[in-house]
Coordinates of C-alpha atoms and ligand atoms in Angstrom, one line a residue:
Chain A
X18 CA 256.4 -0.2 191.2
X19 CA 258.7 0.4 188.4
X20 CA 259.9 -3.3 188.4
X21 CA 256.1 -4.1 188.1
X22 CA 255.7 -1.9 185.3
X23 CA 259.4 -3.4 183.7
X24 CA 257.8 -6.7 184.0
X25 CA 254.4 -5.7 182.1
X26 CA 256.3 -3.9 180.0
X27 CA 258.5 -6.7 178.9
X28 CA 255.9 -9.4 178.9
X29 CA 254.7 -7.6 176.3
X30 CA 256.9 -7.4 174.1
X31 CA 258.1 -10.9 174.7
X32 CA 254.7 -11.7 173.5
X33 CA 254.7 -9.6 170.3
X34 CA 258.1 -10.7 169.8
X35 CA 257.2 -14.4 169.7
X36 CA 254.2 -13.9 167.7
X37 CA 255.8 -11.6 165.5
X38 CA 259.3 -13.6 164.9
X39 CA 257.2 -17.5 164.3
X40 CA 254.3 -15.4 162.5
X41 CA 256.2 -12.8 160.2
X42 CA 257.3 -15.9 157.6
X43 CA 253.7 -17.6 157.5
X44 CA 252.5 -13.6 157.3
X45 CA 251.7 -13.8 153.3
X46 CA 249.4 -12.1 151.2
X47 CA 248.3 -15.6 150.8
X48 CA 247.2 -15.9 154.1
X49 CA 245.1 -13.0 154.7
X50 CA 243.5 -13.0 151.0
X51 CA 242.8 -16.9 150.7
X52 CA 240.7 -19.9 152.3
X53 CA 242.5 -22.8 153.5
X54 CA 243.8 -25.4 150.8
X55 CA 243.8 -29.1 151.7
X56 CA 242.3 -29.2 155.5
X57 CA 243.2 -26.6 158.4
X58 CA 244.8 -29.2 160.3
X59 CA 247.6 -30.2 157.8
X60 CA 247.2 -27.8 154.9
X61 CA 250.3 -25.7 154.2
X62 CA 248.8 -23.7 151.2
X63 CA 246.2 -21.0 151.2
X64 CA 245.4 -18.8 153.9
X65 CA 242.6 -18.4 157.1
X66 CA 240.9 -15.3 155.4
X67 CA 238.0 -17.7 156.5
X68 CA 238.5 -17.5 160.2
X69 CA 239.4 -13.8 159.8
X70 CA 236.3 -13.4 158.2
X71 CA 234.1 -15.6 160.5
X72 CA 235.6 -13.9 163.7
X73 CA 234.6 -10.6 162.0
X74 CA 231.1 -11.4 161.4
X75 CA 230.9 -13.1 165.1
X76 CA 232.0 -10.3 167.0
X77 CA 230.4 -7.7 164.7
X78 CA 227.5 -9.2 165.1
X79 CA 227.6 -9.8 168.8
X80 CA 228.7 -6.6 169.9
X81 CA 225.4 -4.9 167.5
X82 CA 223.3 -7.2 169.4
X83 CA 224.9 -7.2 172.5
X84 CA 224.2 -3.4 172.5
X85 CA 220.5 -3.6 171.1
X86 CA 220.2 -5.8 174.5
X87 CA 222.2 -4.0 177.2
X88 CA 221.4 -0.1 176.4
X89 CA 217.8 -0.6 177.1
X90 CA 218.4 -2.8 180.1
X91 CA 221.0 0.5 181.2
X92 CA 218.9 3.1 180.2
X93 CA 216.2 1.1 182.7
X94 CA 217.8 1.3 185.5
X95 CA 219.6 4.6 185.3
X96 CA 216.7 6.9 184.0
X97 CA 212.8 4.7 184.5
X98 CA 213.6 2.8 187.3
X99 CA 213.6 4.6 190.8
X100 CA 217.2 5.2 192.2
X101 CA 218.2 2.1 194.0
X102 CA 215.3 0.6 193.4
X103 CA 215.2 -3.1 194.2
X104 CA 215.1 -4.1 190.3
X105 CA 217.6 -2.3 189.5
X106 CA 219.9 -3.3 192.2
X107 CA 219.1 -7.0 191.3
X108 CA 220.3 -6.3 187.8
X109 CA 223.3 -4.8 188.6
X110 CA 224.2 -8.1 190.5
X111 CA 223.3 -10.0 187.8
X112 CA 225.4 -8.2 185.4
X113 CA 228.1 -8.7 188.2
X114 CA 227.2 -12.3 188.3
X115 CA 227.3 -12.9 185.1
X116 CA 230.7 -10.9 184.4
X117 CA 232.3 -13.1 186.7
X118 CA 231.5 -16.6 184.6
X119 CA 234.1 -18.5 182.4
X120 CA 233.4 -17.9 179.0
X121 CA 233.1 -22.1 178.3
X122 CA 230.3 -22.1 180.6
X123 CA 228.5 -19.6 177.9
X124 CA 230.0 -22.1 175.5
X125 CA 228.7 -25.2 177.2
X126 CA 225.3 -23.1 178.0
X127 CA 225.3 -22.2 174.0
X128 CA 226.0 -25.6 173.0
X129 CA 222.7 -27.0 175.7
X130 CA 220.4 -23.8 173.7
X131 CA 221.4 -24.9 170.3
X132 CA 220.7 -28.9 170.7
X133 CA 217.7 -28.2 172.3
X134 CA 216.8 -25.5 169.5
X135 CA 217.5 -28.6 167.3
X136 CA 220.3 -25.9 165.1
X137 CA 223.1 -27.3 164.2
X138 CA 227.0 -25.0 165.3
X139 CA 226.7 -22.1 163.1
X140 CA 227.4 -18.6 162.7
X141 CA 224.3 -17.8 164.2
X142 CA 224.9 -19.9 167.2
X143 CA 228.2 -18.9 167.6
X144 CA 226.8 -15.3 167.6
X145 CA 223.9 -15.9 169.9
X146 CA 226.7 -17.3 172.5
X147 CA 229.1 -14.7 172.0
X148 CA 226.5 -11.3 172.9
X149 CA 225.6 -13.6 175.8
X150 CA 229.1 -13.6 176.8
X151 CA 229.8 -10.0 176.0
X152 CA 226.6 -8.3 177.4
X153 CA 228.0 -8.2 180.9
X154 CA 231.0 -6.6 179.2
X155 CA 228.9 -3.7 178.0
X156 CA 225.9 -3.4 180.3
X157 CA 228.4 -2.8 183.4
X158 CA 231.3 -0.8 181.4
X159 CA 227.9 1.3 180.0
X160 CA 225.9 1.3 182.9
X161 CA 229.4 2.7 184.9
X162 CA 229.5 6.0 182.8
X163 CA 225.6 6.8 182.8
X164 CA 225.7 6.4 186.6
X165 CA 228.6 9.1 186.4
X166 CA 226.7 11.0 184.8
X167 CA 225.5 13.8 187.4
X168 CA 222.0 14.0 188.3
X169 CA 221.5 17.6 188.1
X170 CA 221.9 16.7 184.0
X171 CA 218.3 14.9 184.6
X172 CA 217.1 17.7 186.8
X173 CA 218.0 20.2 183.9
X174 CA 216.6 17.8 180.8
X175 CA 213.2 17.3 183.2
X176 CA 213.3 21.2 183.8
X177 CA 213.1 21.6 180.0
X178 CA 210.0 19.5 179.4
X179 CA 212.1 16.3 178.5
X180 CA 210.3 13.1 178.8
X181 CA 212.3 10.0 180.4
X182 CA 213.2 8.8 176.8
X183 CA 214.3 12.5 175.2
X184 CA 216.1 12.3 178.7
X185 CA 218.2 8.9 177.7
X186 CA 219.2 9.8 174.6
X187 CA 221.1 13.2 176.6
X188 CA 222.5 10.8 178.6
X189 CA 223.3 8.6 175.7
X190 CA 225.3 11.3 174.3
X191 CA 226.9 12.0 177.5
X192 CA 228.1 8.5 177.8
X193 CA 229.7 8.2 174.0
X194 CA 233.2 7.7 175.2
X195 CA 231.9 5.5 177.6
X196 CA 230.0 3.6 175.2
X197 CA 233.3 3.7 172.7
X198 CA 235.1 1.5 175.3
X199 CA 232.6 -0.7 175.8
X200 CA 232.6 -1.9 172.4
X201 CA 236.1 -1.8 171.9
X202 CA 236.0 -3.9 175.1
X203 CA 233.1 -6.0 173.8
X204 CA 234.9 -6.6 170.6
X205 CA 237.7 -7.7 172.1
X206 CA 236.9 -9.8 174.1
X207 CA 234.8 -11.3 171.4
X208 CA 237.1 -11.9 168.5
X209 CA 239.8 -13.5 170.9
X210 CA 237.8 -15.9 172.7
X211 CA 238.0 -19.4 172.2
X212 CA 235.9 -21.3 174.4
X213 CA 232.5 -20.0 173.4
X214 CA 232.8 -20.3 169.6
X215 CA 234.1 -24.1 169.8
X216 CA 231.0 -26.0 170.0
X217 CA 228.6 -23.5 168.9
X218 CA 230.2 -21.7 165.4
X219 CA 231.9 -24.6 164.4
X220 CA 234.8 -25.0 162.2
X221 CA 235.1 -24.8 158.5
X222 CA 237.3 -23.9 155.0
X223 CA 235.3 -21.5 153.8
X224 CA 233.6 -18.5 154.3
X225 CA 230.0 -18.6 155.8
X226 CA 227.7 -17.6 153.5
X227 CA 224.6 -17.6 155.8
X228 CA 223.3 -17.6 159.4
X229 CA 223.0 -21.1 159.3
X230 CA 226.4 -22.3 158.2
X231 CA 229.4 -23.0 160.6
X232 CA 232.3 -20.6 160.2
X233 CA 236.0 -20.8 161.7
X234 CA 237.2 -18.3 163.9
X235 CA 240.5 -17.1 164.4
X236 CA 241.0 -18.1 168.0
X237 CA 240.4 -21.6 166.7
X238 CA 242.8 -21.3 163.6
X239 CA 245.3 -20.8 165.9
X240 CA 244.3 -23.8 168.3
X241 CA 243.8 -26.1 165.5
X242 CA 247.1 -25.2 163.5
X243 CA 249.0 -25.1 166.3
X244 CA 248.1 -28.7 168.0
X245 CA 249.4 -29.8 164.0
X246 CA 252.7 -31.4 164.2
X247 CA 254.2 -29.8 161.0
X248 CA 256.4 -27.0 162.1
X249 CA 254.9 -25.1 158.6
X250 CA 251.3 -25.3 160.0
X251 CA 252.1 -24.2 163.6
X252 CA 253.7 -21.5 162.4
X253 CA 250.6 -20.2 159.9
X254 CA 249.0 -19.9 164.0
X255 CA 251.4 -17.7 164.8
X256 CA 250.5 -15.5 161.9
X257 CA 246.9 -16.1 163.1
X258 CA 247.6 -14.9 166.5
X259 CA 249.5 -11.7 164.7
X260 CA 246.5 -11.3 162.5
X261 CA 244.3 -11.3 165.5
X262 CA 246.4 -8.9 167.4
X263 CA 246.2 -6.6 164.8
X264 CA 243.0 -5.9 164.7
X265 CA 242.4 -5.6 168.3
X266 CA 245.1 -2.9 168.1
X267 CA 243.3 -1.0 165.2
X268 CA 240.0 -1.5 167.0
X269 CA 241.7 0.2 169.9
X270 CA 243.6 2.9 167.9
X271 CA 240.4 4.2 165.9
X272 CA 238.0 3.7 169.2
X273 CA 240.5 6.0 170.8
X274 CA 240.1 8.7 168.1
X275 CA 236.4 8.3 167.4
X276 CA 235.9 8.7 171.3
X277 CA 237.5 12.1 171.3
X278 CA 236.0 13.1 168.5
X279 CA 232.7 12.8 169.5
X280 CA 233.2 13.9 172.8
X281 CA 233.8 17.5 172.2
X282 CA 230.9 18.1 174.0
X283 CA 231.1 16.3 177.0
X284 CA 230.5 17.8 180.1
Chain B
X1 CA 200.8 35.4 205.1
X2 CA 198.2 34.7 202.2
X3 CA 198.1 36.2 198.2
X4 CA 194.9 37.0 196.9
X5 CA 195.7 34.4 193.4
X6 CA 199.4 33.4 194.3
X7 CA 200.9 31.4 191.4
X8 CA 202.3 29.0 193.6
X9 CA 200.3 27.9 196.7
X10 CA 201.8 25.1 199.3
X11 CA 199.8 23.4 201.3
X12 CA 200.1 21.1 204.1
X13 CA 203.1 20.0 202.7
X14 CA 205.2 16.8 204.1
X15 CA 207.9 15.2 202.6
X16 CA 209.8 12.0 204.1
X17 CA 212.9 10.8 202.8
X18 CA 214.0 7.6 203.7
X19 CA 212.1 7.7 207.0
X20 CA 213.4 11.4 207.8
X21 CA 211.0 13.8 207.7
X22 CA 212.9 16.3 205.9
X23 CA 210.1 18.9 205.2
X24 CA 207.1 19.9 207.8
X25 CA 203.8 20.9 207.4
X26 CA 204.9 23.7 204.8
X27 CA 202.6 26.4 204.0
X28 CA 203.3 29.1 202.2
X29 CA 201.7 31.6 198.6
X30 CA 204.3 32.7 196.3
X31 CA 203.6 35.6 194.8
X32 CA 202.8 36.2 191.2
X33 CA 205.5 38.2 189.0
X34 CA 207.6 38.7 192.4
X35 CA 211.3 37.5 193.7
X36 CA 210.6 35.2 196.7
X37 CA 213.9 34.1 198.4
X38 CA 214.6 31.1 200.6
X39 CA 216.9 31.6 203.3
X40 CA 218.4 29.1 206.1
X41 CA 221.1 27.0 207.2
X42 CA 222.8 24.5 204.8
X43 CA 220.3 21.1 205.0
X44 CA 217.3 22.7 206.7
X45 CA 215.4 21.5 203.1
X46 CA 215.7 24.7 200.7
X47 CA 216.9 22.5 197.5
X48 CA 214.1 19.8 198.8
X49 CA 211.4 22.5 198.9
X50 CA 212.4 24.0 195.6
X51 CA 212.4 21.0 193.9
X52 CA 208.9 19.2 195.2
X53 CA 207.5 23.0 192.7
X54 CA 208.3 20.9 189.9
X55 CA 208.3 17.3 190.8
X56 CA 212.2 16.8 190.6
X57 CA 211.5 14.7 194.3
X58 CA 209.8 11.9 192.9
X59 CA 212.2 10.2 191.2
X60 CA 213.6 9.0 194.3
X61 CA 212.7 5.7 195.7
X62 CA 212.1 6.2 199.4
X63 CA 210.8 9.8 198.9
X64 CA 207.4 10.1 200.2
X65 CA 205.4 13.4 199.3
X66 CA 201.7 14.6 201.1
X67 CA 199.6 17.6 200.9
X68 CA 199.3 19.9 197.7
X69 CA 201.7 22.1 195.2
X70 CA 199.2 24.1 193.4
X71 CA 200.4 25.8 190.4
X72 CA 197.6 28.3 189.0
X73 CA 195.5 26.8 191.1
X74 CA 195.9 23.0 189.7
X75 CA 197.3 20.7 191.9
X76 CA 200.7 19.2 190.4
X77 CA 200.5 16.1 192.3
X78 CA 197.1 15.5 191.0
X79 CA 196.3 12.4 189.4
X80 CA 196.0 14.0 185.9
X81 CA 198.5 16.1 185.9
X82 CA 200.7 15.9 182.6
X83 CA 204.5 15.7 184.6
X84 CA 206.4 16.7 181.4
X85 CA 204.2 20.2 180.6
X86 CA 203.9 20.9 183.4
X87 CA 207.7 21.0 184.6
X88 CA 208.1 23.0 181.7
X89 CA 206.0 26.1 183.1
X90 CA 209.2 26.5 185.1
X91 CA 212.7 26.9 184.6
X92 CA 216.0 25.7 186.9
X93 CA 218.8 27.0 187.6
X94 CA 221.2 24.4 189.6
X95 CA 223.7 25.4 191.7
X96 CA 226.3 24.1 189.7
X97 CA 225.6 25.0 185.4
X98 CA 225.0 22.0 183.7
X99 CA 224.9 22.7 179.7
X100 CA 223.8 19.9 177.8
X101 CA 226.8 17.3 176.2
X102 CA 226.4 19.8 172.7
X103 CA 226.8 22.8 171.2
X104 CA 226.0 26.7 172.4
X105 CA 222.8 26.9 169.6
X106 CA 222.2 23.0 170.1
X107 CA 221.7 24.1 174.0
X108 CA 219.3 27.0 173.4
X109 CA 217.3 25.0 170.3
X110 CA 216.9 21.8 172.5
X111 CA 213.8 23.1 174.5
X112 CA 212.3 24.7 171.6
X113 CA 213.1 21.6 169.3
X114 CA 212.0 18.9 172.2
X115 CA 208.2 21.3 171.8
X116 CA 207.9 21.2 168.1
X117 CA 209.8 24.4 167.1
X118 CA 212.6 22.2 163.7
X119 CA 212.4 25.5 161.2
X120 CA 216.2 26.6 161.0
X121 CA 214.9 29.9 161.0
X122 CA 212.6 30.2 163.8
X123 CA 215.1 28.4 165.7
X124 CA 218.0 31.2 164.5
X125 CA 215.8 33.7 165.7
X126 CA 214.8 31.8 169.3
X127 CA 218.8 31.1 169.8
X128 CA 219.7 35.1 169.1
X129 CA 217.1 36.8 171.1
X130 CA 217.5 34.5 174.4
X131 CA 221.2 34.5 174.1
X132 CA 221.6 38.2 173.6
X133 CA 218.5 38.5 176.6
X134 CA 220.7 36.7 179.2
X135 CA 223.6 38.8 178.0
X136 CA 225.7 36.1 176.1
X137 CA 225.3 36.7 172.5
X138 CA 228.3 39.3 172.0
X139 CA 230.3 36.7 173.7
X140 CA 229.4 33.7 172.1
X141 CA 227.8 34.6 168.7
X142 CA 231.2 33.6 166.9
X143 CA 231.3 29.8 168.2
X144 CA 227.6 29.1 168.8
X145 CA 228.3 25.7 167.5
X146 CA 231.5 25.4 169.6
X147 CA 231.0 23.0 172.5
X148 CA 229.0 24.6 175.8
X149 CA 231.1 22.9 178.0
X150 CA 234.0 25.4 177.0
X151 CA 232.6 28.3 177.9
X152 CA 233.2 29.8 181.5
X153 CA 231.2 28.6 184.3
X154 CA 229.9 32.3 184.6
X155 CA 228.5 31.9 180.8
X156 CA 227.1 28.4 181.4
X157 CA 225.3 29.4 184.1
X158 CA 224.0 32.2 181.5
X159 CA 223.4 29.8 179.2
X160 CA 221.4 28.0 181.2
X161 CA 219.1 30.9 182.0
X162 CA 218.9 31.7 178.7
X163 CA 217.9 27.6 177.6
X164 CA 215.3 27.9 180.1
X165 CA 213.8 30.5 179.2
X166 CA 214.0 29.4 175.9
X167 CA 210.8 27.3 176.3
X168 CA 209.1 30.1 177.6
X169 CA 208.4 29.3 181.1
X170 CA 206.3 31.3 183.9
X171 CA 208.1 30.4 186.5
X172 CA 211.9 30.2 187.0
X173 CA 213.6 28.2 190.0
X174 CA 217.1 29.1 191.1
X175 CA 219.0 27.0 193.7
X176 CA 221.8 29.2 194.8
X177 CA 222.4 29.9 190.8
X178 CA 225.5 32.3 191.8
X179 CA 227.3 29.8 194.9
X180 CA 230.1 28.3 192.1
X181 CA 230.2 32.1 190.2
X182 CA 233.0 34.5 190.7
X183 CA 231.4 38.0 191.7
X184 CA 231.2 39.6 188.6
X185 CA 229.1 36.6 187.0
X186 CA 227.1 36.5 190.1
X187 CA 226.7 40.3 189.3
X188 CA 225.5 39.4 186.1
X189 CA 223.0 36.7 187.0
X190 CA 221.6 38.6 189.5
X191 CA 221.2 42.0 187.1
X192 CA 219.0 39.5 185.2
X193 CA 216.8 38.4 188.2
X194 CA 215.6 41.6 188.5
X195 CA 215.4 42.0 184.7
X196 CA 213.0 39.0 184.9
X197 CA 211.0 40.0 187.4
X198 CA 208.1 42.1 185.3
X199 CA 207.9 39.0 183.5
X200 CA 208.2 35.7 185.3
X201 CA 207.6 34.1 188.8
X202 CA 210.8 34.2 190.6
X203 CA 211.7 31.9 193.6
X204 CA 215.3 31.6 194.6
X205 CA 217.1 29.8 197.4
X206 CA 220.2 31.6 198.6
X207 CA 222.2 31.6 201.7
X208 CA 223.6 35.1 201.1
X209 CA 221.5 37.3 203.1
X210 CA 222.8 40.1 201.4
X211 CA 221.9 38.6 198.0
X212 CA 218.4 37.9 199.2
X213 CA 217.8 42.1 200.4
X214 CA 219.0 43.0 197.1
X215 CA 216.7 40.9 195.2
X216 CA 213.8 39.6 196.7
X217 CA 210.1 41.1 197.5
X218 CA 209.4 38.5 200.0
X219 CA 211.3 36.4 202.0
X220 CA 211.2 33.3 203.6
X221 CA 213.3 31.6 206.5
X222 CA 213.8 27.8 206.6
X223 CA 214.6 26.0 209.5
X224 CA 215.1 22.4 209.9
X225 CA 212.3 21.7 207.5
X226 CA 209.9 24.3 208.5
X227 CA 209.1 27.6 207.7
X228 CA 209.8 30.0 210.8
X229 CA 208.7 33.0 209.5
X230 CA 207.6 34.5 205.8
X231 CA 206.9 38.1 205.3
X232 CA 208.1 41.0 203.0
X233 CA 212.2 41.3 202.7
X234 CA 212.9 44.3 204.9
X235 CA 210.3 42.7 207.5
X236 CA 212.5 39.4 207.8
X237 CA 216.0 40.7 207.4
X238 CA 214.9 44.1 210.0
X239 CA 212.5 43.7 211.8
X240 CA 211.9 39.8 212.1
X241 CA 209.4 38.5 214.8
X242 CA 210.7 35.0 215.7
X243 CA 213.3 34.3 218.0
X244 CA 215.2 31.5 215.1
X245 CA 215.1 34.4 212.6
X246 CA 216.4 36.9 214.5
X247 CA 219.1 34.9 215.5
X248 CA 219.4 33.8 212.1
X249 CA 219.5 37.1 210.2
X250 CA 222.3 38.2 213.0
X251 CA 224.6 35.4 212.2
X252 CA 224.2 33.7 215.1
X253 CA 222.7 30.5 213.3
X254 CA 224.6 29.1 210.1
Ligands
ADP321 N1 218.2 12.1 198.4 C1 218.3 12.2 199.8 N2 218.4 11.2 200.6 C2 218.5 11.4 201.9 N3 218.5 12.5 202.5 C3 218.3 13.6 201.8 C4 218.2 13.5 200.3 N4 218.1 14.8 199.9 C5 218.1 15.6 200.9 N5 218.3 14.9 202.1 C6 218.3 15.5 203.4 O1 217.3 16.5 203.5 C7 217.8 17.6 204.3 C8 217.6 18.8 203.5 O2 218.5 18.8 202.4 P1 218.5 20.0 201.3 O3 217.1 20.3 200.9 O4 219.5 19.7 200.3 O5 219.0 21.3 202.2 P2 219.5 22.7 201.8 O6 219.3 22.8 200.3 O7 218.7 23.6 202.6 O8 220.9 22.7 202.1 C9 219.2 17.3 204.6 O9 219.3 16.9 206.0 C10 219.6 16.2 203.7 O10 220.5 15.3 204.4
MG322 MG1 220.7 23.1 198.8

């Protein structure tokens, strides 16, 4: 057990380590503050502020619409449906299902909606295919913590006069914390992956400016610098992949606090 | 035994849960402005029966309810019966407290609030007068906006009087309210039964036979889903006529 936990432990830090010693030199103001000069693949000058940027907007705006999808769909089969009801069993399998797929299947499965949509790989695209990817993420991390919830909080809301709906929004507040780490999971899983923003969001200099326009993401600023033979270039991925881990740590760190602040009243 | 205008009346009740038939042929008047207790063995359908007053059963899948609850009269399985109002004629107590995931005041304004009472003032005044009614208000009136979860499981279960109450119901439900309560809370909670009992309709399940002489008018005796016997308190607990209650009010069944 504690050799387990010595190896986790020191992969860890191997990891940071690497990224941190190749990306600290590339780790400019330059790079955070300023779109790509001459071509991501060869370009030494300027910086990926358009990936970090596009990867931003992509899993901003898939976890918002990942939630406008999945809370409903929890709130369903929690508080309307009838306990175990056959619907609601079927969509928690689903969910299961869906949990379990690769995410370049969701790529290759965005990539099939967008030709056949006729839209070309875009922000919107890339957006579309990332809440599909993440909904799973927070319909079963949500649905997990409203199921915890106890029913004798139902009982006591239904006691009250509550309808079904004033009834969700208790449990809604009940489940904050929950619903804290489902986005923080959501959004992690979102700005780091690769496979379902390559054909569908495209790859560009600048920053997107609209739904319609392709935008880079930061998962692919690191694949695209670092398949570059210039030692210079490889190393800007390396600051990409620190950039990138930086954010999911101070998505983490303030998810942590805003979930125990709003929690005080838990029961 | 029959009540002139009872303001609960059973009849012919059935319930079936997943193929078991958990509750048989119940029949029974509860008495208006009186405490009527529900004694019996853990699992002979108490919490079941309690809960098909105010439609808490339905929401169950494979629950199958026949025959009539009639509440003033009006049957609450009826096809036009309005759920939500009606639940709200009566209040629950669990047998755990559950305080709602927000403040002390939040907890005693959300009734209120849910039925159209948002003045700050009228709700000040609602929040004072049910807290200081169940007792609470000296304790709490310095963090009312301090989380409800904090507060002892003695005062929670208060509290949850007190929110019930708060949207003025007629009859109040209690499912052994004092089984997770230390003895002076349970003192406390049952002081206030018989506070409540000029006003409201009282029907509480309890396996503490002693708790049950102390407070209740009537009494009833469960027994694997059917009512043995029904009768006034020191009828049942002294001089019962079936053989089940008897042996039941002895000790000999529990
Ligand atoms: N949701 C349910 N599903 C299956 N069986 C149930 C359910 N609720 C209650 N029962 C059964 O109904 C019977 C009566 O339960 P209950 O009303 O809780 O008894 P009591 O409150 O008197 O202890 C028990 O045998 C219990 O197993
Ligand atoms: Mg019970």
């Amino acid at each position: 057990m504690i050799l387990a936990t010595l190896i986790i432990a020191g992969s860890l830090l191997m990891i940071l380590y690497t990224i941190a010693s190749k990306g600290m030199q590339s780790l400019t103001w330059d790079i955070i503050s300023k779109v790509p000069e001459g071509g991501y693949y060869i370009g030494k000058g300027g910086g990926i502020l358009n990936a970090i940027i596009g990867s931003l907007y992509i899993s901003i705006g898939a976890t918002v619409l990942g939630l406008v999808i999945s809370i409903p769909v929890v709130l369903y089969v929690n508080i309307y449906a009838k306990r175990n009801s056959w619907l609601a069993n079927i969509t928690r399998l689903t969910f299961d299902v869906l949990f379990g797929i690769p995410s370049i299947v969701y790529g290759a499965f965005g990539f099939t909606i967008m030709v056949y949509f006729g839209l070309r790989a875009s922000l919107l695209a890339g957006i579309i295919t990332v809440t599909l990817l993440v909904i799973p993420i927070l319909a079963r991390a949500i649905d997990e913590v409203i199921r915890l919830a106890p029913t004798e909080l139902s009982d006591a809301t239904y006691a009250l006069g509550a309808t079904r709906w004033e009834t969700s929004l208790i449990f809604l507040r009940q489940a904050i914390p929950g619903i804290i780490t489902a986005i923080l999971l959501s959004f992690g899983r979102a700005i780091g992956d690769a496979a379902t923003v390559l054909f569908t969001a495209g790859y560009t200099d600048s920053i997107p400016t609209s739904l319609g326009q392709p935008t880079a993401t930061l998962p692919l600023a690191i694949f695209f610098q670092l398949s570059s033979p210039i030692e210079e270039v490889q190393n800007r991925a390396y600051a990409a992949a620190l950039i990138l881990t930086f954010i999911v740590l101070i998505i983490s760190l303030s998810a942590k606090y805003f979930s125990k602040k709003l929690s005080k009243h838990k029961i | 035994m029959t009540f002139e205008s009872p303001h609960i009346r059973v009849k012919d009740l059935n319930v079936h849960i997943g193929g078991n038939h958990i509750l048989k042929n119940i029949n029974i008047d509860i008495p208006d402005k009186k405490l009527t207790s529900f004694i019996g063995p853990s699992g002979c359908g108490k919490t079941t029966l309690l809960k098909t007053f105010n439609r808490l059963l339905d929401r169950n899948k494979d629950v199958q309810i026949d025959g009539q609850v009639l509440v003033d009269g009006e049957n609450i399985y009826g096809k036009d019966i309005e759920v939500t109002s009606m639940r709200q004629k009566m209040g629950l107590l669990s047998q755990r407290p559950f305080p709602l995931p927000m403040s002390i005041y939040d907890n005693i304004a959300y009734g209120p609030r849910l039925h159209g009472t948002t003045k700050k003032k009228e709700l000040d005044v609602l929040v004072e007068h049910y807290l200081t009614a169940t007792g609470l208000w000296d304790e709490v009136k310095d963090r009312l906006n301090g989380s409800a979860a904090r507060l002892s499981i003695g005062q929670q279960q208060r509290l949850c009087l007190a929110r019930g109450l708060a949207v003025e119901p007629e009859i109040i439900l209690g499912d052994e309210p004092t089984s997770a309560l230390d003895p002076i809370s349970t003192q406390k909670i049952e002081e206030l039964f018989l506070q409540l009992k000029d006003k409201y309709t009282l029907v509480l399940v309890t396996h503490i036979l002693r708790q049950a002489r102390r407070l209740s008018d009537y009494i009833a005796f469960l027994y694997m889903g059917e009512i043995i016997e029904f009768g006034p308190t020191e009828d049942i607990l002294l001089r019962p006529k079936e053989k089940l209650t008897q042996e039941y009010v002895k000790g000999y069944i529990s």
